[in-house]
XYZ file of C-alpha atoms in Angstrom:
676
model
C 0.000 0.000 0.000
C 1.394 3.423 -0.961
C 1.694 6.342 1.470
C -0.903 8.268 -0.534
C -3.415 5.427 -0.333
C -2.710 4.984 3.388
C -3.396 8.673 4.036
C -6.641 8.491 2.013
C -7.725 5.421 4.018
C -7.011 7.155 7.361
C -8.971 10.176 6.172
C -11.923 7.992 5.173
C -11.820 6.267 8.576
C -11.847 9.656 10.369
C -14.818 10.861 8.303
C -16.737 7.632 8.948
C -15.976 7.875 12.679
C -17.135 11.504 12.882
C -20.392 10.641 11.085
C -21.063 7.744 13.492
C -20.222 9.818 16.614
C -22.326 12.721 15.454
C -25.401 10.581 14.846
C -25.300 8.145 17.775
C -23.084 9.748 20.478
C -23.298 13.518 20.150
C -27.078 13.574 19.567
C -27.953 10.263 21.214
C -27.583 8.617 24.587
C -24.181 7.385 25.626
C -25.111 3.787 26.317
C -24.025 0.431 24.925
C -26.857 0.327 22.367
C -25.890 3.643 20.782
C -22.226 2.730 20.841
C -23.085 -0.545 18.990
C -25.228 1.323 16.437
C -22.469 3.895 16.022
C -19.985 1.119 15.304
C -22.307 -0.322 12.657
C -22.732 3.107 11.061
C -18.958 3.604 11.100
C -18.480 0.313 9.245
C -21.148 1.204 6.660
C -19.840 4.684 5.879
C -16.207 3.501 5.853
C -17.018 0.652 3.443
C -18.980 2.913 1.067
C -16.268 5.588 1.014
C -13.621 2.904 0.514
C -15.533 1.581 -2.507
C -15.675 5.118 -3.917
C -11.929 5.409 -3.423
C -11.617 1.996 -5.174
C -8.023 1.065 -4.239
C -6.133 -1.595 -6.241
C -5.679 -4.913 -4.421
C -2.857 -7.273 -5.423
C -3.889 -10.926 -5.530
C -1.754 -14.022 -5.888
C -3.193 -17.132 -7.573
C -1.599 -20.537 -7.906
C -2.408 -22.908 -10.751
C -1.010 -26.020 -12.395
C 0.066 -25.829 -16.033
C 0.206 -29.157 -17.831
C 2.307 -29.655 -20.979
C 0.520 -30.308 -24.278
C 0.585 -33.625 -26.091
C -0.214 -33.348 -29.785
C -1.378 -36.612 -31.335
C -1.071 -36.488 -35.166
C -2.734 -39.449 -36.898
C -2.067 -40.420 -40.519
C -5.503 -40.557 -42.176
C -4.257 -41.457 -45.661
C -5.321 -44.483 -47.687
C -1.869 -46.064 -47.408
C -2.535 -46.892 -43.731
C -5.574 -48.914 -44.752
C -3.683 -50.440 -47.676
C -1.035 -51.687 -45.217
C -3.861 -53.075 -43.020
C -3.013 -50.839 -40.076
C -6.335 -48.957 -39.810
C -7.806 -51.039 -36.965
C -4.544 -50.867 -35.013
C -4.540 -47.085 -35.301
C -8.101 -46.829 -34.018
C -7.214 -49.043 -31.048
C -4.158 -46.918 -30.222
C -6.194 -43.714 -30.353
C -8.843 -45.204 -28.063
C -6.089 -46.346 -25.686
C -4.664 -42.810 -25.534
C -8.093 -41.321 -24.915
C -8.738 -43.686 -22.007
C -5.206 -43.638 -20.554
C -5.509 -42.014 -17.114
C -1.789 -41.351 -16.686
C -1.485 -39.616 -20.068
C -4.560 -37.441 -19.595
C -3.502 -36.545 -16.048
C -0.035 -35.525 -17.213
C -0.927 -33.747 -20.518
C -3.479 -31.583 -22.248
C -4.059 -33.916 -25.208
C -5.098 -32.611 -28.647
C -5.828 -34.854 -31.628
C -5.213 -34.069 -35.306
C -5.495 -36.011 -38.547
C -3.509 -35.391 -41.696
C -3.419 -36.423 -45.301
C -3.402 -33.708 -47.933
C -4.331 -31.183 -45.198
C -4.300 -31.043 -41.385
C -7.466 -30.822 -39.286
C -8.740 -31.521 -35.782
C -9.652 -35.177 -35.446
C -13.337 -35.886 -35.840
C -13.271 -39.402 -37.239
C -10.748 -41.706 -38.890
C -11.655 -42.738 -42.453
C -8.211 -43.506 -43.947
C -9.453 -42.188 -47.283
C -7.089 -39.269 -47.916
C -5.473 -39.655 -51.331
C -2.258 -37.836 -50.428
C 0.212 -37.837 -47.524
C 1.808 -34.479 -46.780
C 3.764 -35.277 -43.601
C 5.944 -32.156 -43.720
C 2.834 -29.950 -43.760
C 1.784 -31.437 -40.394
C 4.730 -29.854 -38.621
C 4.314 -26.528 -40.410
C 0.734 -26.340 -39.133
C 1.489 -27.589 -35.613
C 4.336 -25.098 -35.345
C 1.701 -22.337 -35.262
C 0.017 -24.055 -32.296
C 3.076 -24.957 -30.216
C 4.760 -21.564 -30.031
C 6.200 -20.810 -26.565
C 4.904 -24.059 -25.058
C 6.114 -27.550 -24.178
C 4.293 -29.778 -26.661
C 5.748 -33.213 -27.409
C 4.202 -34.707 -30.538
C 3.050 -38.304 -30.949
C 3.063 -39.172 -34.665
C 1.117 -42.237 -35.817
C 2.140 -42.807 -39.433
C 3.618 -45.244 -41.917
C 6.005 -42.469 -42.954
C 5.176 -42.792 -46.657
C 4.992 -39.251 -48.009
C 3.568 -38.680 -51.479
C 4.332 -34.989 -51.939
C 5.884 -32.029 -50.145
C 9.311 -31.395 -48.645
C 11.247 -34.200 -46.959
C 9.777 -34.340 -43.461
C 12.836 -35.852 -41.772
C 14.331 -32.347 -41.855
C 11.268 -30.735 -40.249
C 13.256 -30.281 -37.038
C 14.917 -27.273 -38.666
C 11.799 -25.266 -37.797
C 9.763 -27.594 -35.554
C 11.371 -27.450 -32.111
C 9.238 -30.020 -30.277
C 10.291 -33.653 -29.635
C 8.543 -36.103 -31.971
C 7.681 -39.624 -30.826
C 6.891 -41.793 -33.850
C 4.742 -44.909 -33.767
C 5.676 -46.696 -36.979
C 2.698 -48.290 -38.736
C 3.146 -51.149 -41.175
C 5.290 -54.110 -42.027
C 9.014 -53.438 -41.746
C 10.069 -56.587 -43.600
C 11.451 -56.176 -47.111
C 9.417 -57.983 -49.778
C 10.451 -58.740 -53.315
C 8.839 -56.076 -55.447
C 8.949 -54.492 -58.881
C 7.424 -51.037 -59.188
C 7.244 -47.903 -61.286
C 8.311 -45.107 -58.948
C 8.271 -42.164 -61.344
C 6.917 -41.301 -64.770
C 7.782 -38.017 -66.473
C 5.950 -36.777 -69.554
C 4.909 -33.410 -70.953
C 1.235 -32.501 -70.755
C 1.145 -31.440 -74.386
C 2.500 -32.740 -77.667
C 2.124 -31.532 -81.228
C 0.470 -33.444 -84.007
C 2.805 -35.505 -86.232
C 5.653 -35.059 -83.735
C 7.122 -37.447 -81.167
C 7.052 -36.745 -77.446
C 9.538 -38.089 -74.874
C 8.599 -40.317 -71.935
C 10.830 -41.125 -68.981
C 10.011 -43.989 -66.579
C 11.929 -45.099 -63.474
C 11.510 -48.799 -62.566
C 12.830 -50.059 -59.197
C 13.484 -53.623 -58.007
C 13.564 -54.692 -54.350
C 15.030 -58.174 -54.134
C 18.179 -60.280 -54.185
C 17.849 -62.786 -57.033
C 18.584 -61.831 -60.652
C 15.380 -61.439 -62.662
C 14.140 -60.033 -65.973
C 10.739 -58.578 -66.759
C 8.988 -57.016 -69.712
C 8.249 -53.301 -69.641
C 5.563 -52.145 -72.061
C 3.367 -49.175 -72.865
C -0.116 -49.750 -74.213
C -2.741 -47.495 -75.731
C -5.986 -49.359 -75.448
C -5.157 -52.912 -76.535
C -2.248 -51.913 -78.758
C 1.328 -52.155 -77.496
C 3.158 -48.972 -78.582
C 6.468 -49.690 -76.837
C 8.110 -52.671 -75.106
C 11.493 -53.554 -73.644
C 12.920 -56.390 -71.531
C 14.730 -55.179 -68.411
C 17.136 -57.205 -66.254
C 17.605 -56.588 -62.504
C 19.877 -57.997 -59.818
C 20.974 -57.295 -56.248
C 23.479 -54.716 -57.536
C 21.302 -53.331 -60.348
C 18.080 -52.321 -58.625
C 16.784 -49.524 -60.852
C 16.436 -48.673 -64.485
C 15.485 -45.420 -66.213
C 13.613 -46.205 -69.414
C 13.623 -43.354 -71.932
C 11.728 -43.509 -75.216
C 9.515 -41.468 -77.542
C 5.949 -42.027 -78.722
C 4.284 -40.652 -81.849
C 1.475 -38.071 -81.582
C -0.825 -39.230 -84.378
C -4.240 -37.956 -83.249
C -5.546 -34.690 -81.816
C -6.994 -34.701 -78.293
C -6.249 -36.394 -74.989
C -4.389 -39.670 -75.619
C -4.321 -42.064 -72.607
C -1.525 -44.611 -72.135
C -0.589 -47.253 -69.565
C 2.984 -48.154 -68.578
C 3.423 -51.622 -67.032
C 6.292 -53.672 -65.681
C 5.211 -57.346 -65.692
C 4.954 -58.671 -62.089
C 7.124 -61.575 -60.973
C 5.659 -64.634 -59.239
C 6.527 -63.801 -55.610
C 5.334 -60.172 -55.663
C 2.999 -59.172 -52.841
C 1.853 -55.821 -54.258
C 1.117 -55.544 -57.987
C -0.763 -52.244 -57.830
C 2.502 -50.320 -58.180
C 3.522 -52.249 -61.312
C 1.556 -49.969 -63.615
C 1.044 -46.261 -64.080
C -1.511 -44.489 -66.290
C -0.612 -41.255 -68.033
C -2.012 -39.078 -70.795
C -0.884 -36.445 -73.271
C -2.999 -33.800 -74.966
C -2.089 -33.624 -78.643
C -2.649 -30.267 -80.313
C -2.203 -29.279 -83.926
C -0.859 -25.767 -83.497
C 1.779 -23.939 -81.488
C 1.625 -20.297 -80.495
C 4.732 -18.291 -81.287
C 5.291 -15.239 -79.089
C 8.033 -12.656 -79.523
C 9.359 -10.255 -76.896
C 10.659 -7.115 -78.595
C 13.051 -4.776 -76.808
C 15.966 -2.512 -77.649
C 17.730 -3.246 -74.331
C 18.148 -6.019 -71.763
C 16.006 -6.087 -68.607
C 15.190 -8.772 -65.946
C 11.514 -8.502 -66.937
C 12.294 -10.061 -70.313
C 13.767 -13.209 -68.771
C 10.884 -13.523 -66.298
C 8.306 -13.140 -69.073
C 10.054 -15.687 -71.269
C 10.237 -18.268 -68.462
C 6.622 -17.679 -67.459
C 5.213 -17.919 -70.991
C 7.410 -20.848 -72.073
C 6.232 -22.968 -69.120
C 3.352 -23.937 -71.410
C 4.615 -26.372 -74.024
C 2.106 -24.945 -76.511
C 4.095 -21.733 -76.758
C 7.445 -20.802 -78.210
C 9.027 -17.534 -77.045
C 11.705 -15.625 -78.968
C 13.584 -12.469 -77.982
C 14.116 -10.151 -80.952
C 14.849 -6.560 -81.894
C 12.208 -4.427 -83.685
C 13.868 -5.023 -87.062
C 14.005 -8.823 -86.568
C 10.373 -8.869 -85.464
C 9.236 -7.212 -88.693
C 10.929 -9.952 -90.723
C 9.218 -12.711 -88.636
C 5.849 -11.033 -88.143
C 3.894 -13.479 -90.340
C 4.843 -16.408 -88.067
C 3.905 -14.696 -84.802
C 0.599 -14.941 -82.924
C 1.473 -12.336 -80.268
C 4.074 -9.587 -80.063
C 5.119 -8.180 -76.676
C 6.502 -4.661 -77.066
C 8.738 -4.012 -74.060
C 9.206 -0.308 -73.317
C 8.945 0.892 -76.924
C 10.923 3.910 -78.079
C 11.546 5.692 -81.381
C 13.056 2.526 -82.922
C 9.606 0.825 -82.738
C 7.982 3.161 -85.278
C 8.293 0.780 -88.232
C 7.158 -2.155 -86.108
C 3.972 -0.368 -85.045
C 3.232 0.374 -88.688
C 3.717 -3.329 -89.514
C 1.392 -4.324 -86.659
C -1.324 -2.095 -88.044
C -0.800 -3.378 -91.573
C -0.761 -7.068 -90.566
C -3.458 -6.531 -87.883
C -1.391 -8.461 -85.310
C -2.211 -8.911 -81.631
C 0.170 -7.208 -79.200
C 0.945 -6.413 -75.552
C 2.685 -3.122 -74.760
C 4.669 -2.823 -71.519
C 5.402 0.754 -70.440
C 8.190 1.652 -68.015
C 10.749 4.269 -67.051
C 12.642 3.978 -70.368
C 9.556 4.193 -72.567
C 9.361 7.195 -74.865
C 5.794 8.324 -74.061
C 5.834 10.967 -76.803
C 6.823 8.433 -79.474
C 4.371 5.841 -78.122
C 1.467 8.290 -78.296
C 2.346 9.093 -81.896
C 2.565 5.413 -82.889
C -0.910 4.293 -81.772
C -4.411 5.713 -81.880
C -5.794 3.328 -79.254
C -4.679 5.344 -76.225
C -2.799 8.434 -75.106
C -0.655 8.698 -71.978
C -0.199 12.026 -70.221
C 3.407 13.194 -70.585
C 4.807 14.224 -67.173
C 8.314 12.723 -67.360
C 7.816 11.457 -63.799
C 7.381 7.964 -62.374
C 5.569 6.477 -59.393
C 5.337 3.058 -57.733
C 1.885 1.463 -58.054
C 0.453 -1.793 -56.757
C -2.303 -3.713 -58.541
C -5.916 -4.337 -57.489
C -7.975 -6.944 -59.363
C -11.120 -5.791 -61.152
C -13.743 -8.394 -60.213
C -15.836 -7.500 -63.275
C -13.121 -8.307 -65.817
C -14.963 -10.448 -68.364
C -12.584 -11.518 -71.125
C -11.213 -14.618 -69.434
C -11.489 -16.396 -66.106
C -8.948 -15.123 -63.626
C -8.417 -14.975 -59.885
C -6.617 -12.751 -57.411
C -3.241 -14.363 -56.702
C -2.362 -11.733 -54.098
C -1.613 -8.737 -56.353
C -2.310 -6.311 -53.517
C 0.660 -7.740 -51.595
C 3.019 -7.859 -54.587
C 5.877 -5.334 -54.818
C 4.825 -2.130 -56.620
C 5.656 -1.629 -60.280
C 7.463 1.450 -61.559
C 4.984 3.273 -63.796
C 4.845 6.638 -65.587
C 2.991 9.199 -63.475
C -0.017 10.491 -65.373
C -3.426 9.490 -66.664
C -4.125 7.340 -69.711
C -7.144 7.850 -71.954
C -8.441 5.278 -74.454
C -10.153 5.856 -77.764
C -12.528 2.973 -77.072
C -13.611 1.268 -73.856
C -10.835 -0.829 -72.302
C -11.336 -3.918 -70.141
C -9.345 -3.199 -66.992
C -7.829 -6.269 -65.335
C -5.766 -4.476 -62.668
C -6.309 -0.983 -61.291
C -3.493 1.159 -59.913
C -3.200 1.473 -56.139
C -1.070 4.286 -54.752
C -0.362 3.582 -51.083
C -3.880 3.182 -49.612
C -5.742 4.867 -52.494
C -7.275 2.760 -55.249
C -7.351 4.863 -58.410
C -9.575 4.375 -61.428
C -6.540 4.316 -63.693
C -5.569 0.934 -65.216
C -2.316 -0.827 -64.409
C -3.129 -3.705 -66.770
C -5.873 -3.533 -69.386
C -6.917 -5.229 -72.637
C -8.848 -3.782 -75.554
C -9.783 -4.556 -79.143
C -8.797 -2.521 -82.191
C -10.211 -3.400 -85.627
C -10.786 -7.023 -84.603
C -7.351 -7.620 -83.070
C -6.643 -8.006 -79.387
C -4.201 -5.718 -77.606
C -3.108 -5.111 -74.050
C -1.093 -2.596 -72.063
C 0.822 -3.010 -68.788
C 1.791 0.337 -67.273
C 4.689 -0.818 -65.129
C 8.133 -2.389 -65.168
C 9.843 -4.818 -62.746
C 7.227 -7.529 -63.182
C 10.078 -9.979 -62.503
C 9.629 -9.040 -58.829
C 6.011 -10.256 -58.996
C 7.123 -13.684 -60.185
C 9.827 -13.871 -57.514
C 7.444 -12.752 -54.741
C 4.813 -15.257 -55.860
C 7.377 -18.044 -55.538
C 8.512 -16.834 -52.104
C 4.905 -16.646 -50.910
C 3.657 -19.987 -52.286
C 6.852 -22.028 -52.971
C 5.862 -22.336 -56.628
C 5.856 -20.258 -59.811
C 2.583 -21.873 -60.892
C 0.193 -19.166 -59.632
C 1.941 -16.328 -61.442
C 2.693 -18.403 -64.545
C -0.939 -19.560 -64.786
C -2.096 -15.951 -64.611
C 0.338 -14.879 -67.336
C -0.603 -17.954 -69.360
C -4.276 -16.960 -69.374
C -3.400 -13.398 -70.364
C -1.143 -14.575 -73.198
C -3.708 -17.173 -74.317
C -6.373 -14.481 -74.562
C -4.197 -11.936 -76.369
C -2.764 -14.515 -78.790
C -6.208 -15.757 -79.791
C -8.669 -14.196 -82.204
C -11.752 -15.826 -80.691
C -14.640 -13.633 -79.569
C -15.183 -13.414 -75.814
C -18.031 -15.453 -74.353
C -20.456 -14.624 -71.585
C -19.956 -18.085 -70.090
C -16.298 -18.929 -69.410
C -15.317 -22.365 -68.081
C -11.882 -23.365 -66.775
C -10.951 -27.081 -66.542
C -8.093 -29.494 -67.231
C -8.144 -31.984 -70.122
C -7.166 -34.830 -67.766
C -7.009 -35.439 -64.028
C -5.069 -37.957 -61.991
C -7.337 -40.270 -60.025
C -5.892 -39.166 -56.676
C -6.370 -35.438 -57.309
C -9.359 -33.191 -56.729
C -11.437 -32.563 -59.849
C -12.508 -28.913 -59.783
C -14.274 -27.057 -62.577
C -14.587 -23.263 -62.401
C -16.917 -21.002 -64.361
C -17.825 -17.333 -64.681
C -21.046 -15.873 -66.018
C -21.305 -12.333 -67.388
C -24.386 -10.282 -68.229
C -24.903 -8.583 -71.587
C -22.649 -5.724 -70.507
C -19.958 -8.325 -69.722
C -20.143 -7.663 -65.986
C -19.822 -10.626 -63.626
C -23.291 -11.656 -62.422
C -23.322 -13.725 -59.200
C -27.121 -14.214 -59.320
C -27.148 -16.755 -62.147
C -27.711 -20.463 -61.455
C -25.132 -22.742 -63.106
C -25.457 -26.507 -63.401
C -22.898 -29.114 -64.454
C -24.154 -32.233 -66.238
C -21.420 -34.859 -66.491
C -21.523 -38.203 -68.343
C -19.204 -41.216 -68.477
C -18.589 -42.182 -72.123
C -18.279 -45.902 -71.387
C -21.054 -46.530 -68.869
C -23.342 -43.654 -69.950
C -23.905 -42.894 -66.266
C -24.514 -39.232 -65.633
C -25.238 -36.823 -62.821
C -26.054 -33.164 -62.332
C -24.236 -30.975 -59.821
C -24.980 -27.299 -59.079
C -22.140 -24.787 -59.014
C -21.358 -22.931 -55.787
C -20.513 -19.227 -55.772
C -17.048 -18.590 -54.335
C -15.869 -15.004 -54.576
C -16.015 -13.921 -58.200
C -16.491 -17.338 -59.781
C -18.665 -20.444 -59.634
C -16.985 -23.703 -58.636
C -17.917 -27.359 -58.455
C -15.950 -30.307 -57.062
C -16.645 -33.684 -58.708
C -13.790 -35.586 -57.050
C -14.315 -39.311 -56.687
C -15.136 -40.048 -60.328
C -14.065 -43.465 -61.544
C -11.252 -43.566 -64.107
C -12.519 -43.074 -67.637
C -13.509 -40.496 -70.245
C -16.185 -37.938 -69.428
C -18.139 -35.335 -71.322
C -19.789 -32.416 -69.564
C -22.081 -29.482 -70.223
C -22.387 -26.314 -68.149
C -25.765 -24.573 -68.485
C -27.193 -21.371 -67.053
C -30.712 -20.557 -65.932
C -32.717 -18.625 -67.006
C -30.362 -17.356 -69.790
C -29.948 -20.939 -71.095
C -26.349 -20.459 -72.214
C -24.183 -23.575 -72.391
C -20.587 -24.725 -72.657
C -19.484 -28.284 -73.449
C -16.185 -30.059 -73.020
C -14.553 -33.341 -72.089
C -11.812 -34.643 -69.817
C -10.218 -37.932 -68.806
C -9.735 -39.278 -65.283
C -6.568 -41.383 -65.084
C -6.416 -44.443 -62.869
C -3.722 -43.986 -60.267
C -3.688 -44.224 -56.472
C -0.345 -43.140 -55.087
C -1.266 -44.381 -51.608
C -1.298 -47.990 -52.844
C 2.274 -47.902 -54.103
C 3.850 -48.857 -50.766
C 4.575 -52.215 -49.182
C 6.368 -51.100 -46.037
C 6.567 -48.321 -43.522
C 9.395 -45.845 -44.048
C 11.278 -46.754 -40.873
C 14.436 -44.838 -41.819
C 12.805 -41.430 -42.175
C 10.546 -41.768 -39.138
C 13.471 -42.887 -36.973
C 15.634 -40.016 -38.255
C 12.839 -37.511 -37.569
C 12.419 -38.674 -33.974
C 16.156 -38.858 -33.293
C 16.801 -35.370 -34.717
C 13.986 -33.863 -32.648
C 15.056 -35.410 -29.336
C 12.214 -37.916 -29.313
C 12.094 -41.647 -29.959
C 10.531 -44.022 -32.482
C 8.492 -47.132 -31.644
C 7.047 -49.921 -33.726
C 3.304 -50.331 -33.655
C 3.357 -53.234 -31.180
C 5.388 -51.086 -28.784
C 2.859 -48.280 -28.433
C 2.212 -49.117 -24.745
C 5.889 -48.479 -24.029
C 5.616 -45.131 -25.806
C 2.652 -44.073 -23.656
C 4.300 -45.303 -20.464
C 7.546 -43.463 -21.220
C 5.685 -40.243 -21.991
C 3.650 -40.484 -18.796
C 6.805 -40.998 -16.690
C 9.158 -38.605 -18.500
C 10.476 -36.044 -16.007
C 10.730 -33.443 -18.792
C 6.952 -33.259 -19.037
C 5.861 -32.797 -15.429
C 3.028 -30.348 -14.683
C 4.399 -27.026 -13.413
C 2.936 -25.164 -10.404
C 2.839 -21.491 -11.324
C 1.979 -18.420 -9.296
C 0.220 -15.527 -10.947
C -0.055 -12.075 -9.428
C -2.704 -9.681 -10.628
C -4.025 -6.314 -9.494
C -7.791 -6.161 -8.967
C -9.845 -3.024 -8.129
C -11.745 -3.242 -4.841
C -15.061 -2.692 -6.593
C -14.664 -6.110 -8.255
C -15.100 -7.776 -4.827
C -18.874 -8.110 -5.035
C -19.161 -9.705 -1.609
C -18.404 -6.262 -0.068
C -21.803 -5.095 -1.262
C -23.340 -8.057 0.549
C -21.459 -7.102 3.752
C -22.662 -3.484 3.511
C -26.242 -4.618 2.960
C -25.962 -7.003 5.936
C -24.616 -4.255 8.248
C -27.427 -1.884 7.213
C -29.994 -4.618 7.809
C -28.596 -5.387 11.300
C -28.629 -1.672 12.153
C -32.222 -1.263 10.956
C -33.533 -4.313 12.846
C -31.681 -3.241 16.022
C -33.241 0.205 15.926
C -36.655 -1.234 15.121
C -36.447 -3.735 17.976
C -35.476 -1.030 20.436
C -38.174 1.416 19.306
C -35.790 3.931 17.770
C -37.760 3.956 14.498
């Protein structure tokens, strides 16, 4: 208690005493009854004044803090394939009913496959195993706490980073319970198959297959690739204890347009236990044309390399870097011309573009000659200020020319753009607006427009290479940015008229992947309309079975998930109501279940993970030892903690009850003695 508070308390006590003496001693009789009533009045007045003063009271509370135990259960199909599903359920039930574990820890349960979620039920139906992602998610939960992790898994990861190095960022001990048979069985399997998604008609496309042998005796087996019932490639491969793998490289002819399915098979040997991993389905989409795109610039810039890499990721496109003079000589063979920061040397090229009516994309930056650019085109005019500014991009949700999504443009580094307004002769379709700090302008950063039947675009900013780099840093892949650029290039390089119903889908899907189809509907003014009802009707070509699924509105697009389709060829139609517009297409679902490719648990990686983290690994029949060791580990004892907190006196509600009780006693005493 401070000196100031002590003085205030003494003052309050003196005031309360004076009030009591004045009422019951000075004006009343000096007997025991009045002295008792005066004491009660003193207590009442003192308590009320003390509540008005409301001093801060320091309280000390003791509590027991238990460490956390995170139980992460592998819910992928490989656990069921290895016949470990019932054992896992029994282990989980044992943990839930284990008194020692629940007394020692706060236990939380999670399941993982392709994603991580709180455990509701165990289905063992996840088609992917992303073990590394488990620790990235749990790391967000375990910050600044003691949280040993009990991992129930076979250790077979189908995608993601190598999880045995997760201890670089996950600082909790991991105790692994290894699910599955640890014995080595004789096995032949296809572990990897590499092939391009696209091939060109009348050309040959390369295929690369890795075949692995687990065994000791020398053997030979036939490797073949079939298309339907026809064998298009075959080879006999020999294996031994010292030669356990073979990379088979060959080419196949692309003789027909469309999606061409194939099946690669290594013939099983007699003693094989698992033959599911002896074959792998794949498909190639054969197209009969290739888009040729040129990037024209009079100087070198990092943007040019980023654009070339992004555009060339699609095998349907060929990208060349040329000068304005070289572009004029090749203009007949080009579908799209990207004009990077044009200057006076582009004058003849712009004239050729107008004469040939070629599609183009103009990128404007700090080295662009705005005066020359304005004189070379009638489509737009940029205000000449000779100043630059850094602008970020904001997606226009009503952009109608092709289906796109926000890949995080608002967080991307700003682009260096000429400062000044741009005016168009016609009406442009703005894809990205400029954002200056916190202000969203109505000026375009990226826009497309049509001039005399040809498609053109303009990007008012340089350093787009930073966008591609940031996208990779943010998502660990270039795919998001490259897909966006691919759609932009596809639109600008095409001469097709834009449609009010745009549908985005893949020509083929792997059987273990989600099958998502996305659509956008635009009204007659080509503005996105979220009120329309879209329906997907899908039909299997072989069985003629069909079903209808409604689309669900998500943001600025309609989406539908038809995962779980059996392998085969499908046709589909998207229809709108009441406009009755439609779009038809087809795709192929390939037969492949990556979770059925394993025969054993990955003991090596799980053991390395536990050892590196300071934990320990156990085989599935040793799970009781794991629970017993955790329950008795001195590192995970509950901790008795003391917490001090300052509480205002007015929060002690029982004081009001005491005051009311004192007043009631005083009133009844006076009433009983006839003083009222």
